[in-house]
């Protein structure tokens, strides 16, 4: 069964940092591109970042460029989202996602349960 499990969320002050992790089952992780989405209350889900299977291609939303970095460790079956210079508007539930193809588009096959990130002002 496909599983993606996020961790690393929490409460942080504006300007601070958090690193999210997403541990995947081997079958999922070897499949292709992985990404992060977020959804704040009352807002649509936003596609935040993505990384190709071997890390040679990445995508970032304009709202996080220069502050967030996505990376993956295929040996550990884990993808990370390093979030720096956090702002209150980054507050949301963050979801990890994976898919079978290698493209960076926003369509994904598998989803984690989400982890809450709250940034206080």
mmCIF file with all atom_site columns, C-alpha atoms in Angstrom:
data_model
loop_
_atom_site.group_PDB
_atom_site.id
_atom_site.type_symbol
_atom_site.label_atom_id
_atom_site.label_alt_id
_atom_site.label_comp_id
_atom_site.label_asym_id
_atom_site.label_entity_id
_atom_site.label_seq_id
_atom_site.pdbx_PDB_ins_code
_atom_site.Cartn_x
_atom_site.Cartn_y
_atom_site.Cartn_z
_atom_site.occupancy
_atom_site.B_iso_or_equiv
_atom_site.pdbx_formal_charge
_atom_site.auth_seq_id
_atom_site.auth_comp_id
_atom_site.auth_asym_id
_atom_site.auth_atom_id
_atom_site.pdbx_PDB_model_num
ATOM 1   C CA . UNK A 1 1   ? 0.000   0.000  0.000   1.00 0.00 ? 1   UNK A CA 1
ATOM 2   C CA . UNK A 1 2   ? 1.231   3.467  -0.899  1.00 0.00 ? 2   UNK A CA 1
ATOM 3   C CA . UNK A 1 3   ? 2.109   5.618  2.101   1.00 0.00 ? 3   UNK A CA 1
ATOM 4   C CA . UNK A 1 4   ? 3.438   9.135  2.488   1.00 0.00 ? 4   UNK A CA 1
ATOM 5   C CA . UNK A 1 5   ? 3.966   10.399 6.022   1.00 0.00 ? 5   UNK A CA 1
ATOM 6   C CA . UNK A 1 6   ? 4.813   14.030 6.699   1.00 0.00 ? 6   UNK A CA 1
ATOM 7   C CA . UNK A 1 7   ? 6.515   15.384 9.807   1.00 0.00 ? 7   UNK A CA 1
ATOM 8   C CA . UNK A 1 8   ? 8.240   18.523 10.999  1.00 0.00 ? 8   UNK A CA 1
ATOM 9   C CA . UNK A 1 9   ? 5.353   20.924 11.202  1.00 0.00 ? 9   UNK A CA 1
ATOM 10  C CA . UNK A 1 10  ? 4.774   23.156 14.182  1.00 0.00 ? 10  UNK A CA 1
ATOM 11  C CA . UNK A 1 11  ? 4.572   26.684 15.501  1.00 0.00 ? 11  UNK A CA 1
ATOM 12  C CA . UNK A 1 12  ? 7.305   29.173 14.662  1.00 0.00 ? 12  UNK A CA 1
ATOM 13  C CA . UNK A 1 13  ? 7.716   32.925 14.843  1.00 0.00 ? 13  UNK A CA 1
ATOM 14  C CA . UNK A 1 14  ? 7.879   35.026 11.717  1.00 0.00 ? 14  UNK A CA 1
ATOM 15  C CA . UNK A 1 15  ? 11.382  35.001 10.289  1.00 0.00 ? 15  UNK A CA 1
ATOM 16  C CA . UNK A 1 16  ? 12.068  31.549 11.641  1.00 0.00 ? 16  UNK A CA 1
ATOM 17  C CA . UNK A 1 17  ? 12.663  28.242 9.897   1.00 0.00 ? 17  UNK A CA 1
ATOM 18  C CA . UNK A 1 18  ? 11.164  24.768 9.759   1.00 0.00 ? 18  UNK A CA 1
ATOM 19  C CA . UNK A 1 19  ? 12.061  21.652 7.821   1.00 0.00 ? 19  UNK A CA 1
ATOM 20  C CA . UNK A 1 20  ? 9.314   19.322 6.709   1.00 0.00 ? 20  UNK A CA 1
ATOM 21  C CA . UNK A 1 21  ? 10.024  15.706 5.928   1.00 0.00 ? 21  UNK A CA 1
ATOM 22  C CA . UNK A 1 22  ? 7.991   13.190 3.963   1.00 0.00 ? 22  UNK A CA 1
ATOM 23  C CA . UNK A 1 23  ? 8.844   9.534  4.326   1.00 0.00 ? 23  UNK A CA 1
ATOM 24  C CA . UNK A 1 24  ? 7.593   7.341  1.518   1.00 0.00 ? 24  UNK A CA 1
ATOM 25  C CA . UNK A 1 25  ? 7.205   3.652  0.947   1.00 0.00 ? 25  UNK A CA 1
ATOM 26  C CA . UNK A 1 26  ? 9.860   2.305  -1.416  1.00 0.00 ? 26  UNK A CA 1
ATOM 27  C CA . UNK A 1 27  ? 7.419   1.627  -4.198  1.00 0.00 ? 27  UNK A CA 1
ATOM 28  C CA . UNK A 1 28  ? 6.098   5.171  -4.073  1.00 0.00 ? 28  UNK A CA 1
ATOM 29  C CA . UNK A 1 29  ? 9.428   6.847  -3.757  1.00 0.00 ? 29  UNK A CA 1
ATOM 30  C CA . UNK A 1 30  ? 11.011  5.173  -6.715  1.00 0.00 ? 30  UNK A CA 1
ATOM 31  C CA . UNK A 1 31  ? 8.188   6.281  -8.964  1.00 0.00 ? 31  UNK A CA 1
ATOM 32  C CA . UNK A 1 32  ? 8.973   9.841  -9.996  1.00 0.00 ? 32  UNK A CA 1
ATOM 33  C CA . UNK A 1 33  ? 8.419   13.457 -9.091  1.00 0.00 ? 33  UNK A CA 1
ATOM 34  C CA . UNK A 1 34  ? 7.497   14.455 -5.553  1.00 0.00 ? 34  UNK A CA 1
ATOM 35  C CA . UNK A 1 35  ? 6.021   17.707 -4.399  1.00 0.00 ? 35  UNK A CA 1
ATOM 36  C CA . UNK A 1 36  ? 4.596   19.796 -1.610  1.00 0.00 ? 36  UNK A CA 1
ATOM 37  C CA . UNK A 1 37  ? 1.257   21.545 -1.508  1.00 0.00 ? 37  UNK A CA 1
ATOM 38  C CA . UNK A 1 38  ? -0.351  23.686 1.153   1.00 0.00 ? 38  UNK A CA 1
ATOM 39  C CA . UNK A 1 39  ? -3.835  24.769 2.027   1.00 0.00 ? 39  UNK A CA 1
ATOM 40  C CA . UNK A 1 40  ? -4.801  27.556 4.374   1.00 0.00 ? 40  UNK A CA 1
ATOM 41  C CA . UNK A 1 41  ? -8.304  27.858 5.849   1.00 0.00 ? 41  UNK A CA 1
ATOM 42  C CA . UNK A 1 42  ? -10.698 29.303 3.321   1.00 0.00 ? 42  UNK A CA 1
ATOM 43  C CA . UNK A 1 43  ? -8.146  29.232 0.517   1.00 0.00 ? 43  UNK A CA 1
ATOM 44  C CA . UNK A 1 44  ? -7.486  26.988 -2.429  1.00 0.00 ? 44  UNK A CA 1
ATOM 45  C CA . UNK A 1 45  ? -4.720  24.452 -2.322  1.00 0.00 ? 45  UNK A CA 1
ATOM 46  C CA . UNK A 1 46  ? -1.433  25.899 -3.525  1.00 0.00 ? 46  UNK A CA 1
ATOM 47  C CA . UNK A 1 47  ? 1.293   24.007 -5.334  1.00 0.00 ? 47  UNK A CA 1
ATOM 48  C CA . UNK A 1 48  ? 4.401   24.996 -3.423  1.00 0.00 ? 48  UNK A CA 1
ATOM 49  C CA . UNK A 1 49  ? 7.377   23.014 -4.712  1.00 0.00 ? 49  UNK A CA 1
ATOM 50  C CA . UNK A 1 50  ? 8.371   19.898 -6.604  1.00 0.00 ? 50  UNK A CA 1
ATOM 51  C CA . UNK A 1 51  ? 11.491  17.897 -7.349  1.00 0.00 ? 51  UNK A CA 1
ATOM 52  C CA . UNK A 1 52  ? 12.175  15.396 -10.083 1.00 0.00 ? 52  UNK A CA 1
ATOM 53  C CA . UNK A 1 53  ? 13.206  11.845 -9.372  1.00 0.00 ? 53  UNK A CA 1
ATOM 54  C CA . UNK A 1 54  ? 16.957  12.527 -9.391  1.00 0.00 ? 54  UNK A CA 1
ATOM 55  C CA . UNK A 1 55  ? 16.717  16.096 -8.164  1.00 0.00 ? 55  UNK A CA 1
ATOM 56  C CA . UNK A 1 56  ? 17.855  17.709 -11.393 1.00 0.00 ? 56  UNK A CA 1
ATOM 57  C CA . UNK A 1 57  ? 14.668  19.695 -11.892 1.00 0.00 ? 57  UNK A CA 1
ATOM 58  C CA . UNK A 1 58  ? 12.682  21.697 -9.362  1.00 0.00 ? 58  UNK A CA 1
ATOM 59  C CA . UNK A 1 59  ? 9.625   23.905 -9.258  1.00 0.00 ? 59  UNK A CA 1
ATOM 60  C CA . UNK A 1 60  ? 8.751   26.651 -6.771  1.00 0.00 ? 60  UNK A CA 1
ATOM 61  C CA . UNK A 1 61  ? 5.719   28.834 -6.439  1.00 0.00 ? 61  UNK A CA 1
ATOM 62  C CA . UNK A 1 62  ? 6.512   32.539 -6.728  1.00 0.00 ? 62  UNK A CA 1
ATOM 63  C CA . UNK A 1 63  ? 5.324   33.008 -3.162  1.00 0.00 ? 63  UNK A CA 1
ATOM 64  C CA . UNK A 1 64  ? 8.142   30.842 -1.768  1.00 0.00 ? 64  UNK A CA 1
ATOM 65  C CA . UNK A 1 65  ? 11.010  31.359 -4.219  1.00 0.00 ? 65  UNK A CA 1
ATOM 66  C CA . UNK A 1 66  ? 14.211  32.285 -2.449  1.00 0.00 ? 66  UNK A CA 1
ATOM 67  C CA . UNK A 1 67  ? 12.853  31.139 0.933   1.00 0.00 ? 67  UNK A CA 1
ATOM 68  C CA . UNK A 1 68  ? 11.962  27.447 0.510   1.00 0.00 ? 68  UNK A CA 1
ATOM 69  C CA . UNK A 1 69  ? 14.165  24.649 -0.764  1.00 0.00 ? 69  UNK A CA 1
ATOM 70  C CA . UNK A 1 70  ? 12.986  21.188 -1.772  1.00 0.00 ? 70  UNK A CA 1
ATOM 71  C CA . UNK A 1 71  ? 15.351  18.231 -1.732  1.00 0.00 ? 71  UNK A CA 1
ATOM 72  C CA . UNK A 1 72  ? 15.182  14.463 -1.658  1.00 0.00 ? 72  UNK A CA 1
ATOM 73  C CA . UNK A 1 73  ? 17.262  11.567 -0.442  1.00 0.00 ? 73  UNK A CA 1
ATOM 74  C CA . UNK A 1 74  ? 16.413  8.493  -2.470  1.00 0.00 ? 74  UNK A CA 1
ATOM 75  C CA . UNK A 1 75  ? 18.440  6.234  -0.175  1.00 0.00 ? 75  UNK A CA 1
ATOM 76  C CA . UNK A 1 76  ? 16.257  7.299  2.771   1.00 0.00 ? 76  UNK A CA 1
ATOM 77  C CA . UNK A 1 77  ? 13.069  7.436  0.709   1.00 0.00 ? 77  UNK A CA 1
ATOM 78  C CA . UNK A 1 78  ? 12.498  10.944 1.985   1.00 0.00 ? 78  UNK A CA 1
ATOM 79  C CA . UNK A 1 79  ? 11.736  14.341 0.509   1.00 0.00 ? 79  UNK A CA 1
ATOM 80  C CA . UNK A 1 80  ? 12.312  17.546 2.449   1.00 0.00 ? 80  UNK A CA 1
ATOM 81  C CA . UNK A 1 81  ? 11.042  21.093 2.382   1.00 0.00 ? 81  UNK A CA 1
ATOM 82  C CA . UNK A 1 82  ? 13.351  23.560 4.095   1.00 0.00 ? 82  UNK A CA 1
ATOM 83  C CA . UNK A 1 83  ? 11.386  26.697 4.877   1.00 0.00 ? 83  UNK A CA 1
ATOM 84  C CA . UNK A 1 84  ? 13.287  29.844 5.846   1.00 0.00 ? 84  UNK A CA 1
ATOM 85  C CA . UNK A 1 85  ? 12.212  33.412 6.517   1.00 0.00 ? 85  UNK A CA 1
ATOM 86  C CA . UNK A 1 86  ? 8.735   32.202 7.300   1.00 0.00 ? 86  UNK A CA 1
ATOM 87  C CA . UNK A 1 87  ? 5.837   34.633 7.134   1.00 0.00 ? 87  UNK A CA 1
ATOM 88  C CA . UNK A 1 88  ? 2.394   34.495 8.754   1.00 0.00 ? 88  UNK A CA 1
ATOM 89  C CA . UNK A 1 89  ? 0.931   33.930 5.293   1.00 0.00 ? 89  UNK A CA 1
ATOM 90  C CA . UNK A 1 90  ? 2.845   30.641 5.116   1.00 0.00 ? 90  UNK A CA 1
ATOM 91  C CA . UNK A 1 91  ? 0.492   29.260 7.766   1.00 0.00 ? 91  UNK A CA 1
ATOM 92  C CA . UNK A 1 92  ? -1.283  26.238 6.295   1.00 0.00 ? 92  UNK A CA 1
ATOM 93  C CA . UNK A 1 93  ? -1.540  22.479 6.284   1.00 0.00 ? 93  UNK A CA 1
ATOM 94  C CA . UNK A 1 94  ? 1.313   21.181 4.158   1.00 0.00 ? 94  UNK A CA 1
ATOM 95  C CA . UNK A 1 95  ? 0.843   18.031 2.115   1.00 0.00 ? 95  UNK A CA 1
ATOM 96  C CA . UNK A 1 96  ? 3.419   15.794 0.519   1.00 0.00 ? 96  UNK A CA 1
ATOM 97  C CA . UNK A 1 97  ? 2.557   14.234 -2.840  1.00 0.00 ? 97  UNK A CA 1
ATOM 98  C CA . UNK A 1 98  ? 4.094   11.764 -5.264  1.00 0.00 ? 98  UNK A CA 1
ATOM 99  C CA . UNK A 1 99  ? 3.419   10.592 -8.779  1.00 0.00 ? 99  UNK A CA 1
ATOM 100 C CA . UNK A 1 100 ? 4.572   8.084  -11.327 1.00 0.00 ? 100 UNK A CA 1
ATOM 101 C CA . UNK A 1 101 ? 5.736   10.439 -14.063 1.00 0.00 ? 101 UNK A CA 1
ATOM 102 C CA . UNK A 1 102 ? 8.713   12.785 -14.092 1.00 0.00 ? 102 UNK A CA 1
ATOM 103 C CA . UNK A 1 103 ? 6.971   16.021 -14.940 1.00 0.00 ? 103 UNK A CA 1
ATOM 104 C CA . UNK A 1 104 ? 6.678   19.003 -12.614 1.00 0.00 ? 104 UNK A CA 1
ATOM 105 C CA . UNK A 1 105 ? 3.005   19.685 -13.233 1.00 0.00 ? 105 UNK A CA 1
ATOM 106 C CA . UNK A 1 106 ? 0.500   19.819 -10.357 1.00 0.00 ? 106 UNK A CA 1
ATOM 107 C CA . UNK A 1 107 ? -1.236  16.481 -10.936 1.00 0.00 ? 107 UNK A CA 1
ATOM 108 C CA . UNK A 1 108 ? -0.280  13.819 -8.401  1.00 0.00 ? 108 UNK A CA 1
ATOM 109 C CA . UNK A 1 109 ? -1.273  10.237 -7.655  1.00 0.00 ? 109 UNK A CA 1
ATOM 110 C CA . UNK A 1 110 ? -0.469  9.842  -3.962  1.00 0.00 ? 110 UNK A CA 1
ATOM 111 C CA . UNK A 1 111 ? -0.930  12.107 -0.961  1.00 0.00 ? 111 UNK A CA 1
ATOM 112 C CA . UNK A 1 112 ? 0.141   12.311 2.658   1.00 0.00 ? 112 UNK A CA 1
ATOM 113 C CA . UNK A 1 113 ? -2.144  13.199 5.534   1.00 0.00 ? 113 UNK A CA 1
ATOM 114 C CA . UNK A 1 114 ? -0.725  16.690 6.014   1.00 0.00 ? 114 UNK A CA 1
ATOM 115 C CA . UNK A 1 115 ? 1.195   18.524 8.709   1.00 0.00 ? 115 UNK A CA 1
ATOM 116 C CA . UNK A 1 116 ? 0.245   21.873 10.219  1.00 0.00 ? 116 UNK A CA 1
ATOM 117 C CA . UNK A 1 117 ? 2.604   24.828 9.959   1.00 0.00 ? 117 UNK A CA 1
ATOM 118 C CA . UNK A 1 118 ? 1.698   27.923 11.949  1.00 0.00 ? 118 UNK A CA 1
ATOM 119 C CA . UNK A 1 119 ? 3.722   31.134 11.731  1.00 0.00 ? 119 UNK A CA 1
ATOM 120 C CA . UNK A 1 120 ? 3.038   33.737 14.385  1.00 0.00 ? 120 UNK A CA 1
ATOM 121 C CA . UNK A 1 121 ? 3.600   37.449 13.802  1.00 0.00 ? 121 UNK A CA 1
#
